[in-house]
mmCIF file of C-alpha atoms in Angstrom:
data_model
loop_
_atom_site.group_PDB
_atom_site.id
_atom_site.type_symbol
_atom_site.label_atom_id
_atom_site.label_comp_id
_atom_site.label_asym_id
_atom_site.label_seq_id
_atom_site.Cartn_x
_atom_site.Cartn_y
_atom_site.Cartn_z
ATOM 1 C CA UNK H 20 134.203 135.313 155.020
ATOM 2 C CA UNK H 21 132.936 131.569 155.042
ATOM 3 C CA UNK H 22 129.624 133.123 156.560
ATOM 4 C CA UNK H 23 129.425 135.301 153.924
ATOM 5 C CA UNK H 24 130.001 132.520 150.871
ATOM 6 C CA UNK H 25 127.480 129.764 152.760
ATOM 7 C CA UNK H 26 123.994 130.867 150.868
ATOM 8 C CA UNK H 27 125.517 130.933 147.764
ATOM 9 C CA UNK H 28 126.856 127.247 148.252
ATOM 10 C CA UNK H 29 123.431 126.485 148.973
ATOM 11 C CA UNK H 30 122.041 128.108 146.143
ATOM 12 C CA UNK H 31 124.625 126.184 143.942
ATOM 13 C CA UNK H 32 124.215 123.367 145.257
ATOM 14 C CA UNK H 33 119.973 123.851 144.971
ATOM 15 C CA UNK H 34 120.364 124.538 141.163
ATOM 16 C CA UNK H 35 123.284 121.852 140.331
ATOM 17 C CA UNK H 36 120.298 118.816 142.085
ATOM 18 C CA UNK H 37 117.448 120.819 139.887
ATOM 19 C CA UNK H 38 120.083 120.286 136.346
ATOM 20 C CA UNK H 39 120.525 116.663 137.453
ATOM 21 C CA UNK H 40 116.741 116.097 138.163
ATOM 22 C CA UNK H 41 115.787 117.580 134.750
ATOM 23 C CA UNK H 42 118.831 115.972 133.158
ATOM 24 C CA UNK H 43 117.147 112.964 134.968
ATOM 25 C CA UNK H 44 113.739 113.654 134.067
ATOM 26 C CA UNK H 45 115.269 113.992 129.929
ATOM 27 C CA UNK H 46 116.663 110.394 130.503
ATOM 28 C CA UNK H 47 113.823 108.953 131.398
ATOM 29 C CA UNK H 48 111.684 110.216 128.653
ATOM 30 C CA UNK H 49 113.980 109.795 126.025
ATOM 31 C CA UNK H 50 114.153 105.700 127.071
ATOM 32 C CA UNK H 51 110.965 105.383 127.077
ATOM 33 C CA UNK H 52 110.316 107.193 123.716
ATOM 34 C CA UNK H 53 113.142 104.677 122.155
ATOM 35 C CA UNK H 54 111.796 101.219 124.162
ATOM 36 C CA UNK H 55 108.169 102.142 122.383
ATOM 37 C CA UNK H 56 109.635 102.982 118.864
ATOM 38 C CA UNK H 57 111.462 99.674 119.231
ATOM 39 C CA UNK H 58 108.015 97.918 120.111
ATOM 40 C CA UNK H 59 106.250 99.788 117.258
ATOM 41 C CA UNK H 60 109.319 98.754 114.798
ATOM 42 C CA UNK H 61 108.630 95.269 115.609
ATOM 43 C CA UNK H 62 105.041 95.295 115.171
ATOM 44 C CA UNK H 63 105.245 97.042 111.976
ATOM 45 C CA UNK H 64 107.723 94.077 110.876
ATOM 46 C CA UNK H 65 104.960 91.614 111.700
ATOM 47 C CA UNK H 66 102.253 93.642 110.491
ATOM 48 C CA UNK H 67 104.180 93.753 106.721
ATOM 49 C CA UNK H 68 105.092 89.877 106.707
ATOM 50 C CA UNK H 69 101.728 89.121 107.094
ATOM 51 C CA UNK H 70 100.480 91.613 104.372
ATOM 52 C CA UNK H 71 103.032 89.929 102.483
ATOM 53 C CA UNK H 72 101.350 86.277 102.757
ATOM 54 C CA UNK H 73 97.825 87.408 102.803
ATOM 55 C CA UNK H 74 98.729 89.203 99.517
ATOM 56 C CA UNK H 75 100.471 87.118 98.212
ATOM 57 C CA UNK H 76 97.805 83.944 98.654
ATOM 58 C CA UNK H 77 95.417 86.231 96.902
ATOM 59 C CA UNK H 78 97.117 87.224 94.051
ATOM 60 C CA UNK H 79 97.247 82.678 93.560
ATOM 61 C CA UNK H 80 93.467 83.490 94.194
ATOM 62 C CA UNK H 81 92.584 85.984 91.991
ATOM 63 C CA UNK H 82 94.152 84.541 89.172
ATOM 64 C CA UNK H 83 93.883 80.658 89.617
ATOM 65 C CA UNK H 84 90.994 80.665 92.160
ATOM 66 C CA UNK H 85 90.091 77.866 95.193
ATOM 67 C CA UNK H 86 92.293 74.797 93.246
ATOM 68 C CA UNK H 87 95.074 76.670 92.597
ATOM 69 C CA UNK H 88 95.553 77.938 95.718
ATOM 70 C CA UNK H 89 94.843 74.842 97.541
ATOM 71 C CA UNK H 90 97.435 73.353 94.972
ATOM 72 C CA UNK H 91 100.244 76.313 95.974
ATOM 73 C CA UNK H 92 100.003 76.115 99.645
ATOM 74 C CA UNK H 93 101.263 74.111 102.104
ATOM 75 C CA UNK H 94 97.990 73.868 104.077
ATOM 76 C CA UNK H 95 96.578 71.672 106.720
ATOM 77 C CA UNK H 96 94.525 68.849 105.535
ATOM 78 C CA UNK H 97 91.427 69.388 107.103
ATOM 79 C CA UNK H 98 87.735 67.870 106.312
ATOM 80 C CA UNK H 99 86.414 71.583 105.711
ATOM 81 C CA UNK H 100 86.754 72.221 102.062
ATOM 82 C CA UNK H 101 85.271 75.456 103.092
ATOM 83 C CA UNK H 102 88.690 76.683 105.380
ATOM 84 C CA UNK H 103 92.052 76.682 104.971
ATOM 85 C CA UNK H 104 94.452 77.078 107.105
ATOM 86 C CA UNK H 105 98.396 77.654 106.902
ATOM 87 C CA UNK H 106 100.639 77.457 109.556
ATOM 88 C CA UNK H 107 104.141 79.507 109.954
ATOM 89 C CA UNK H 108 106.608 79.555 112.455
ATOM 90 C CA UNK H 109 108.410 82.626 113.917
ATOM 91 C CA UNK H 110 110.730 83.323 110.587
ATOM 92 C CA UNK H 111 107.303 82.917 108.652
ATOM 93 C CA UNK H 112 108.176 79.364 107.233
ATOM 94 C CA UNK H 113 105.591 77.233 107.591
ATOM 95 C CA UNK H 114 105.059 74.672 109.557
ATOM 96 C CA UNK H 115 102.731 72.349 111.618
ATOM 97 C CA UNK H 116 100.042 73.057 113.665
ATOM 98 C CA UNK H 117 101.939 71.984 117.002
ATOM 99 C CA UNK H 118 104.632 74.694 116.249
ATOM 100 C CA UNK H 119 102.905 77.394 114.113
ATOM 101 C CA UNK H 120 103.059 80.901 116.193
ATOM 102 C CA UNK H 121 100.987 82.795 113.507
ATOM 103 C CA UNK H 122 98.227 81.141 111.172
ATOM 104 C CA UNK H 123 96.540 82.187 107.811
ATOM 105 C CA UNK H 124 93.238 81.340 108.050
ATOM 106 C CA UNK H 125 90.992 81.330 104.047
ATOM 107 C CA UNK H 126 87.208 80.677 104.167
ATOM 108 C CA UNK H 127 86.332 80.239 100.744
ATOM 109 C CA UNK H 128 82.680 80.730 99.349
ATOM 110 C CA UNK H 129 81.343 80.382 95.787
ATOM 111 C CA UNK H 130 78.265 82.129 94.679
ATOM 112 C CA UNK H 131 76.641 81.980 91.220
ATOM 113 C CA UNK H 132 80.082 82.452 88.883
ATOM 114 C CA UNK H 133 82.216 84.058 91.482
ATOM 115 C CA UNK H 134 84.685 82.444 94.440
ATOM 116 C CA UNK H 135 85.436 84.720 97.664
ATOM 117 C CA UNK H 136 88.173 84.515 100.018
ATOM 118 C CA UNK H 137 88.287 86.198 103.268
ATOM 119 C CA UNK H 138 92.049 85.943 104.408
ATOM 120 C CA UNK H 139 93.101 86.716 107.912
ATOM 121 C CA UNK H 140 96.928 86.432 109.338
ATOM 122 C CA UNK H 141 97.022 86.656 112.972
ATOM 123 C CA UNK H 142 99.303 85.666 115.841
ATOM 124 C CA UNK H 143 98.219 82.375 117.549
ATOM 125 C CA UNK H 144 99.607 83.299 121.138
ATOM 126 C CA UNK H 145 98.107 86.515 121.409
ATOM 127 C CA UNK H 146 95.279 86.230 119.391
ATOM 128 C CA UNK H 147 95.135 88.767 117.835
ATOM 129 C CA UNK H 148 94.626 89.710 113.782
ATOM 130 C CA UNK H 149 97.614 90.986 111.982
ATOM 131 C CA UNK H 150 96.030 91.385 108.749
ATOM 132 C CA UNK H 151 92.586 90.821 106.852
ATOM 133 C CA UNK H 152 91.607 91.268 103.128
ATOM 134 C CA UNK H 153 88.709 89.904 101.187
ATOM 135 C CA UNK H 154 89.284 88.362 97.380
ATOM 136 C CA UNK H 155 87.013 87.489 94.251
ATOM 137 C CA UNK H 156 87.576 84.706 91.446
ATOM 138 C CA UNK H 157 85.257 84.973 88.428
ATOM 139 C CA UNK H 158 84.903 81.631 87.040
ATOM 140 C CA UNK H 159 84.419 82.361 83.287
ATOM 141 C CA UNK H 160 81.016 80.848 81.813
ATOM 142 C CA UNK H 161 81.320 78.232 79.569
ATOM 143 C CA UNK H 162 79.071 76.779 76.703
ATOM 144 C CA UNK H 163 77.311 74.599 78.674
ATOM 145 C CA UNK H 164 76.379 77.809 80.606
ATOM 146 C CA UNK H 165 74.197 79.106 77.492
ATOM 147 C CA UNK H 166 71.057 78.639 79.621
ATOM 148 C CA UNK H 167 72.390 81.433 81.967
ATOM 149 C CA UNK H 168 72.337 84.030 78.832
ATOM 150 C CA UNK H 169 68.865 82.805 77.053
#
């Protein structure tokens, strides 16, 4: 009677190893799909702080233009009046150059009556850009402008 039982054991024991290689196979898939939602979570997190600076240094652009947001940011002091740059550390204080991780870098221009800003976040370790948007200032004519409308 054994005799008679012993290819059904095998076949049992064939499709219990095929469940637990597909139950496998689900496992593995299902980790992976979770370990790159977690990595996509986290670079959506840094993708929205930096949005959230760049924004917000050029709303302080658009409505005070280059002084006032020279005057409202903790930049570094350097001889380019052309660039600034700011500095933040991996809570998105800011900080020094020596122990910034990401960096908000403004080159300012001024043509004719209008300032430009091209501001760019981006991760200093990786280098790579995090977020970019371009700003205008008009600079409102004044009397002693009268030339420009004659």
């Amino acid at each position: 009677m054994s005799e008679k039982n012993r290819p059904h054991r095998n076949l049992f024991l064939a499709e219990l190893m095929i469940a637990i290689l597909f139950f496998a196979l689900c496992s593995v898939i299902c980790l992976q799909l979770f370990s790159h939602s977690r990595m996509d979570s986290r670079q959506m997190q840094l993708e929205n702080a930096a949005a959230s600076r760049a924004e917000s240094a050029a709303g302080i652009f658009q409505s005070q233009g280059i002084q006032g947001l020279a005057d409202a940011l903790d930049h570094s002091s350097d001889t380019d009046p052309e660039q600034m740059v700011v500095y933040y550390d991996s809570l998105w204080n800011t900080t020094g150059a020596d122990t910034g991780i990401y960096a908000m870098s403004i080159t300012l221009s001024t043509e004719d009556h209008m300032e430009s800003a091209h501001i760019s976040v981006y991760d200093m370790a990786e280098h790579t850009s995090l977020y970019e948007l371009n700003a205008a200032h008009h600079i409102p004519y004044t009397l002693g402008d009268r030339e420009v409308y004659e």
